[in-house]
PDB file of C-alpha atoms in Angstrom:
ATOM      1  CA  UNK O 242      61.256  52.655  47.914  1.00 72.00           C
ATOM      2  CA  UNK O 243      63.286  54.752  45.472  1.00 79.00           C
ATOM      3  CA  UNK O 244      66.436  53.918  47.402  1.00 82.00           C
ATOM      4  CA  UNK O 245      65.639  50.207  47.184  1.00 81.00           C
ATOM      5  CA  UNK O 246      65.023  50.420  43.428  1.00 83.00           C
ATOM      6  CA  UNK O 247      68.243  52.413  42.983  1.00 85.00           C
ATOM      7  CA  UNK O 248      70.222  49.843  44.983  1.00 84.00           C
ATOM      8  CA  UNK O 249      68.762  46.935  42.992  1.00 84.00           C
ATOM      9  CA  UNK O 250      69.418  48.709  39.689  1.00 88.00           C
ATOM     10  CA  UNK O 251      72.966  49.580  40.775  1.00 89.00           C
ATOM     11  CA  UNK O 252      73.569  45.991  41.809  1.00 86.00           C
ATOM     12  CA  UNK O 253      72.343  44.681  38.473  1.00 91.00           C
ATOM     13  CA  UNK O 254      74.539  47.141  36.581  1.00 92.00           C
ATOM     14  CA  UNK O 255      77.557  46.029  38.637  1.00 92.00           C
ATOM     15  CA  UNK O 256      76.809  42.332  38.028  1.00 93.00           C
ATOM     16  CA  UNK O 257      76.483  42.828  34.266  1.00 93.00           C
ATOM     17  CA  UNK O 258      79.611  44.990  34.109  1.00 95.00           C
ATOM     18  CA  UNK O 259      81.605  42.537  36.235  1.00 95.00           C
ATOM     19  CA  UNK O 260      80.594  39.553  34.117  1.00 95.00           C
ATOM     20  CA  UNK O 261      81.341  41.353  30.843  1.00 94.00           C
ATOM     21  CA  UNK O 262      84.759  42.371  32.218  1.00 95.00           C
ATOM     22  CA  UNK O 263      85.444  38.757  33.208  1.00 95.00           C
ATOM     23  CA  UNK O 264      84.421  37.476  29.764  1.00 94.00           C
ATOM     24  CA  UNK O 265      86.538  40.158  28.092  1.00 94.00           C
ATOM     25  CA  UNK O 266      89.622  39.222  30.154  1.00 93.00           C
ATOM     26  CA  UNK O 267      89.143  35.559  29.233  1.00 92.00           C
ATOM     27  CA  UNK O 268      88.693  36.441  25.572  1.00 91.00           C
ATOM     28  CA  UNK O 269      91.877  38.526  25.502  1.00 92.00           C
ATOM     29  CA  UNK O 270      94.113  36.370  27.687  1.00 91.00           C
ATOM     30  CA  UNK O 271      97.123  34.778  26.046  1.00 92.00           C
ATOM     31  CA  UNK O 272     100.297  32.946  27.046  1.00 92.00           C
ATOM     32  CA  UNK O 273     103.384  35.088  27.734  1.00 92.00           C
ATOM     33  CA  UNK O 274     105.198  36.260  24.599  1.00 91.00           C
ATOM     34  CA  UNK O 275     108.497  34.942  25.956  1.00 94.00           C
ATOM     35  CA  UNK O 276     108.902  31.359  27.176  1.00 95.00           C
ATOM     36  CA  UNK O 277     108.593  31.566  30.968  1.00 96.00           C
ATOM     37  CA  UNK O 278     111.145  29.961  33.241  1.00 97.00           C
ATOM     38  CA  UNK O 279     110.150  28.246  36.485  1.00 98.00           C
ATOM     39  CA  UNK O 280     111.097  25.343  38.712  1.00 98.00           C
ATOM     40  CA  UNK O 281     108.212  23.252  37.418  1.00 98.00           C
ATOM     41  CA  UNK O 282     104.913  23.147  35.547  1.00 98.00           C
ATOM     42  CA  UNK O 283     101.399  22.230  36.692  1.00 98.00           C
ATOM     43  CA  UNK O 284      98.768  21.349  34.075  1.00 97.00           C
ATOM     44  CA  UNK O 285      95.169  20.982  35.236  1.00 96.00           C
ATOM     45  CA  UNK O 286      93.167  18.380  33.348  1.00 92.00           C
ATOM     46  CA  UNK O 287      89.942  19.148  31.552  1.00 78.00           C
ATOM     47  CA  UNK O 288      88.589  19.570  28.066  1.00 70.00           C
ATOM     48  CA  UNK O 289      90.235  17.933  25.089  1.00 70.00           C
ATOM     49  CA  UNK O 290      93.642  17.231  26.614  1.00 85.00           C
ATOM     50  CA  UNK O 291      95.150  20.388  25.144  1.00 90.00           C
ATOM     51  CA  UNK O 292      96.284  21.529  28.593  1.00 94.00           C
ATOM     52  CA  UNK O 293      98.287  18.307  28.976  1.00 95.00           C
ATOM     53  CA  UNK O 294     100.000  18.626  25.605  1.00 94.00           C
ATOM     54  CA  UNK O 295     100.789  22.303  26.243  1.00 96.00           C
ATOM     55  CA  UNK O 296     102.283  21.383  29.616  1.00 96.00           C
ATOM     56  CA  UNK O 297     104.410  18.735  27.907  1.00 97.00           C
ATOM     57  CA  UNK O 298     105.521  21.235  25.260  1.00 97.00           C
ATOM     58  CA  UNK O 299     106.655  23.599  28.012  1.00 97.00           C
ATOM     59  CA  UNK O 300     108.566  20.800  29.734  1.00 98.00           C
ATOM     60  CA  UNK O 301     110.218  19.819  26.469  1.00 97.00           C
ATOM     61  CA  UNK O 302     111.168  23.460  25.833  1.00 97.00           C
ATOM     62  CA  UNK O 303     112.916  23.621  29.214  1.00 97.00           C
ATOM     63  CA  UNK O 304     110.461  25.983  30.923  1.00 97.00           C
ATOM     64  CA  UNK O 305     110.519  23.779  34.042  1.00 97.00           C
ATOM     65  CA  UNK O 306     112.245  20.685  35.434  1.00 97.00           C
ATOM     66  CA  UNK O 307     109.144  18.598  36.083  1.00 98.00           C
ATOM     67  CA  UNK O 308     105.484  18.504  35.084  1.00 98.00           C
ATOM     68  CA  UNK O 309     102.534  17.616  37.294  1.00 98.00           C
ATOM     69  CA  UNK O 310      99.349  16.666  35.474  1.00 97.00           C
ATOM     70  CA  UNK O 311      96.738  17.209  38.173  1.00 96.00           C
ATOM     71  CA  UNK O 312      93.240  15.757  38.307  1.00 94.00           C
ATOM     72  CA  UNK O 313      93.729  12.682  36.124  1.00 94.00           C
ATOM     73  CA  UNK O 314      90.884  10.168  36.276  1.00 92.00           C
ATOM     74  CA  UNK O 315      92.014   7.127  38.327  1.00 92.00           C
ATOM     75  CA  UNK O 316      90.843   4.848  35.501  1.00 93.00           C
ATOM     76  CA  UNK O 317      93.179   6.564  33.015  1.00 93.00           C
ATOM     77  CA  UNK O 318      96.537   4.832  32.619  1.00 93.00           C
ATOM     78  CA  UNK O 319      99.928   6.469  32.434  1.00 94.00           C
ATOM     79  CA  UNK O 320     100.248   5.188  28.868  1.00 94.00           C
ATOM     80  CA  UNK O 321      97.006   6.931  27.875  1.00 94.00           C
ATOM     81  CA  UNK O 322      98.219  10.199  29.367  1.00 95.00           C
ATOM     82  CA  UNK O 323     101.546   9.808  27.543  1.00 95.00           C
ATOM     83  CA  UNK O 324      99.661   9.423  24.263  1.00 94.00           C
ATOM     84  CA  UNK O 325      97.745  12.656  24.938  1.00 93.00           C
ATOM     85  CA  UNK O 326     100.914  14.496  25.961  1.00 93.00           C
ATOM     86  CA  UNK O 327     102.647  13.567  22.684  1.00 90.00           C
ATOM     87  CA  UNK O 328     106.124  14.254  24.045  1.00 89.00           C
ATOM     88  CA  UNK O 329     109.358  12.269  24.015  1.00 94.00           C
ATOM     89  CA  UNK O 330     108.892   8.976  25.875  1.00 93.00           C
ATOM     90  CA  UNK O 331     112.103   9.320  27.884  1.00 95.00           C
ATOM     91  CA  UNK O 332     111.159  12.830  29.046  1.00 96.00           C
ATOM     92  CA  UNK O 333     107.672  11.668  30.025  1.00 96.00           C
ATOM     93  CA  UNK O 334     109.122   8.698  31.923  1.00 96.00           C
ATOM     94  CA  UNK O 335     111.630  10.743  33.904  1.00 96.00           C
ATOM     95  CA  UNK O 336     109.952  14.054  34.518  1.00 97.00           C
ATOM     96  CA  UNK O 337     106.143  13.777  34.486  1.00 97.00           C
ATOM     97  CA  UNK O 338     104.103  13.100  37.609  1.00 97.00           C
ATOM     98  CA  UNK O 339     100.424  12.215  37.463  1.00 96.00           C
ATOM     99  CA  UNK O 340      98.044  13.319  40.200  1.00 96.00           C
ATOM    100  CA  UNK O 341      94.860  11.277  40.452  1.00 93.00           C
ATOM    101  CA  UNK O 342      93.369  12.569  43.704  1.00 92.00           C
ATOM    102  CA  UNK O 343      91.909  15.915  42.610  1.00 93.00           C
ATOM    103  CA  UNK O 344      88.300  16.084  41.464  1.00 93.00           C
ATOM    104  CA  UNK O 345      87.850  19.860  41.661  1.00 94.00           C
ATOM    105  CA  UNK O 346      89.948  23.006  41.379  1.00 95.00           C
ATOM    106  CA  UNK O 347      90.261  22.993  45.171  1.00 95.00           C
ATOM    107  CA  UNK O 348      91.601  19.449  44.872  1.00 96.00           C
ATOM    108  CA  UNK O 349      94.023  20.573  42.158  1.00 97.00           C
ATOM    109  CA  UNK O 350      95.308  23.260  44.515  1.00 97.00           C
ATOM    110  CA  UNK O 351      95.919  20.781  47.333  1.00 96.00           C
ATOM    111  CA  UNK O 352      97.509  18.239  44.990  1.00 97.00           C
ATOM    112  CA  UNK O 353      99.814  20.849  43.435  1.00 97.00           C
ATOM    113  CA  UNK O 354     100.796  22.287  46.818  1.00 97.00           C
ATOM    114  CA  UNK O 355     101.768  18.864  48.207  1.00 97.00           C
ATOM    115  CA  UNK O 356     103.740  18.084  45.052  1.00 98.00           C
ATOM    116  CA  UNK O 357     105.555  21.439  45.028  1.00 97.00           C
ATOM    117  CA  UNK O 358     106.426  21.121  48.712  1.00 97.00           C
ATOM    118  CA  UNK O 359     107.767  17.583  48.285  1.00 97.00           C
ATOM    119  CA  UNK O 360     110.123  18.787  45.535  1.00 97.00           C
ATOM    120  CA  UNK O 361     110.966  22.170  47.030  1.00 97.00           C
ATOM    121  CA  UNK O 362     109.626  24.069  44.013  1.00 98.00           C
ATOM    122  CA  UNK O 363     109.200  27.818  44.466  1.00 97.00           C
ATOM    123  CA  UNK O 364     108.061  28.935  41.013  1.00 98.00           C
ATOM    124  CA  UNK O 365     105.384  27.165  38.988  1.00 98.00           C
ATOM    125  CA  UNK O 366     103.914  27.665  35.539  1.00 98.00           C
ATOM    126  CA  UNK O 367     100.168  27.052  35.745  1.00 98.00           C
ATOM    127  CA  UNK O 368      98.523  25.682  32.605  1.00 97.00           C
ATOM    128  CA  UNK O 369      94.749  25.705  32.343  1.00 95.00           C
ATOM    129  CA  UNK O 370      91.993  27.111  30.145  1.00 93.00           C
ATOM    130  CA  UNK O 371      91.810  30.870  29.672  1.00 93.00           C
ATOM    131  CA  UNK O 372      88.371  31.133  31.315  1.00 93.00           C
ATOM    132  CA  UNK O 373      89.433  28.856  34.205  1.00 94.00           C
ATOM    133  CA  UNK O 374      92.684  30.707  34.985  1.00 95.00           C
ATOM    134  CA  UNK O 375      91.371  33.418  37.385  1.00 95.00           C
ATOM    135  CA  UNK O 376      89.799  30.881  39.751  1.00 96.00           C
ATOM    136  CA  UNK O 377      92.757  28.508  39.445  1.00 97.00           C
ATOM    137  CA  UNK O 378      95.207  31.260  40.382  1.00 96.00           C
ATOM    138  CA  UNK O 379      93.127  32.110  43.456  1.00 95.00           C
ATOM    139  CA  UNK O 380      92.818  28.481  44.578  1.00 96.00           C
ATOM    140  CA  UNK O 381      96.478  27.560  43.995  1.00 97.00           C
ATOM    141  CA  UNK O 382      97.624  30.851  45.478  1.00 95.00           C
ATOM    142  CA  UNK O 383      95.676  30.009  48.636  1.00 94.00           C
ATOM    143  CA  UNK O 384      97.448  26.674  49.131  1.00 95.00           C
ATOM    144  CA  UNK O 385     100.845  27.985  48.008  1.00 96.00           C
ATOM    145  CA  UNK O 386     101.211  31.511  49.389  1.00 94.00           C
ATOM    146  CA  UNK O 387     105.009  31.322  49.279  1.00 94.00           C
ATOM    147  CA  UNK O 388     105.232  30.107  45.681  1.00 95.00           C
ATOM    148  CA  UNK O 389     105.187  32.253  42.562  1.00 97.00           C
ATOM    149  CA  UNK O 390     102.609  31.251  39.952  1.00 97.00           C
ATOM    150  CA  UNK O 391     103.083  32.105  36.277  1.00 97.00           C
ATOM    151  CA  UNK O 392      99.799  31.926  34.365  1.00 97.00           C
ATOM    152  CA  UNK O 393      99.901  30.147  31.007  1.00 97.00           C
ATOM    153  CA  UNK O 394      96.315  30.248  29.693  1.00 95.00           C
ATOM    154  CA  UNK O 395      95.254  27.868  26.943  1.00 94.00           C
ATOM    155  CA  UNK O 396      92.553  28.627  24.370  1.00 90.00           C
ATOM    156  CA  UNK O 397      90.343  25.600  23.822  1.00 79.00           C
ATOM    157  CA  UNK O 398      89.509  24.254  20.402  1.00 71.00           C
ATOM    158  CA  UNK O 399      85.741  24.193  20.946  1.00 74.00           C
ATOM    159  CA  UNK O 400      85.388  26.925  23.592  1.00 81.00           C
ATOM    160  CA  UNK O 401      86.421  30.398  22.495  1.00 82.00           C
ATOM    161  CA  UNK O 402      85.472  33.109  25.020  1.00 87.00           C
ATOM    162  CA  UNK O 403      85.456  35.641  22.185  1.00 86.00           C
ATOM    163  CA  UNK O 404      82.325  33.948  20.858  1.00 86.00           C
ATOM    164  CA  UNK O 405      80.274  34.253  24.058  1.00 88.00           C
ATOM    165  CA  UNK O 406      77.891  36.922  22.743  1.00 87.00           C
ATOM    166  CA  UNK O 407      76.795  34.705  19.850  1.00 88.00           C
ATOM    167  CA  UNK O 408      77.142  31.258  21.387  1.00 89.00           C
ATOM    168  CA  UNK O 409      74.771  30.381  24.267  1.00 92.00           C
ATOM    169  CA  UNK O 410      76.874  27.362  25.261  1.00 91.00           C
ATOM    170  CA  UNK O 411      79.999  29.481  25.686  1.00 91.00           C
ATOM    171  CA  UNK O 412      78.005  32.207  27.448  1.00 93.00           C
ATOM    172  CA  UNK O 413      76.624  29.659  29.963  1.00 93.00           C
ATOM    173  CA  UNK O 414      80.101  28.244  30.583  1.00 93.00           C
ATOM    174  CA  UNK O 415      81.557  31.702  31.185  1.00 94.00           C
ATOM    175  CA  UNK O 416      78.655  32.681  33.440  1.00 95.00           C
ATOM    176  CA  UNK O 417      79.119  29.528  35.525  1.00 95.00           C
ATOM    177  CA  UNK O 418      82.852  30.108  35.773  1.00 95.00           C
ATOM    178  CA  UNK O 419      82.339  33.777  36.670  1.00 96.00           C
ATOM    179  CA  UNK O 420      80.010  32.797  39.530  1.00 96.00           C
ATOM    180  CA  UNK O 421      82.507  30.233  40.832  1.00 96.00           C
ATOM    181  CA  UNK O 422      85.348  32.748  40.574  1.00 96.00           C
ATOM    182  CA  UNK O 423      83.378  35.406  42.449  1.00 95.00           C
ATOM    183  CA  UNK O 424      82.469  32.902  45.188  1.00 94.00           C
ATOM    184  CA  UNK O 425      86.158  32.037  45.648  1.00 94.00           C
ATOM    185  CA  UNK O 426      87.088  35.726  45.534  1.00 93.00           C
ATOM    186  CA  UNK O 427      84.477  36.510  48.189  1.00 91.00           C
ATOM    187  CA  UNK O 428      85.679  33.638  50.383  1.00 89.00           C
ATOM    188  CA  UNK O 429      89.229  34.959  50.194  1.00 85.00           C
ATOM    189  CA  UNK O 430      88.135  38.540  50.862  1.00 84.00           C
ATOM    190  CA  UNK O 431      86.033  37.569  53.891  1.00 82.00           C
ATOM    191  CA  UNK O 432      88.219  34.921  55.493  1.00 77.00           C
ATOM    192  CA  UNK O 433      91.699  36.054  54.477  1.00 70.00           C
ATOM    193  CA  UNK O 434      91.465  39.840  54.062  1.00 54.00           C
ATOM    194  CA  UNK O 435      95.267  40.154  54.346  1.00 50.00           C
ATOM    195  CA  UNK O 436      95.448  38.846  50.795  1.00 50.00           C
TER     196      UNK O 436
END
């Protein structure tokens, strides 16, 4: 009985510690200090559209040759995405691809892998929210084991992981994302232990 109680207590301590560590990493994540250089850029949709505009900024700055905006709603037009991206029209026309198949992060990973393979890209800058980055890196890394991913986390306007202790909405979002990340991590550990 004591052993059972000790195991349960130890498990709860680990869960709390693991979640707090995850929230802390999200709160302290930031884009690289120096503009990264890669073959191309992948921006995952979600939130206010900030990820899209950041991806476009990186493209305009020459961080990559092309930009894939993955997970765009099929009802959203290219013109609407261009307005969100706020970049030069000629650059958007020539060098931005829109993926409309993905509905989940797993879908983003498949969409990005197919796109990278079709262009022969080996290094990719990944743009997504700070709290979403750990799971995104795992999912995209699974579908693109031979590509190098450079994380470029974006801090949302309305969702700041630093505020999770005083904001129940942010705390719930981080908890949900932590659970999803741990599920993906466990899947990779169990079914692809070589990684």
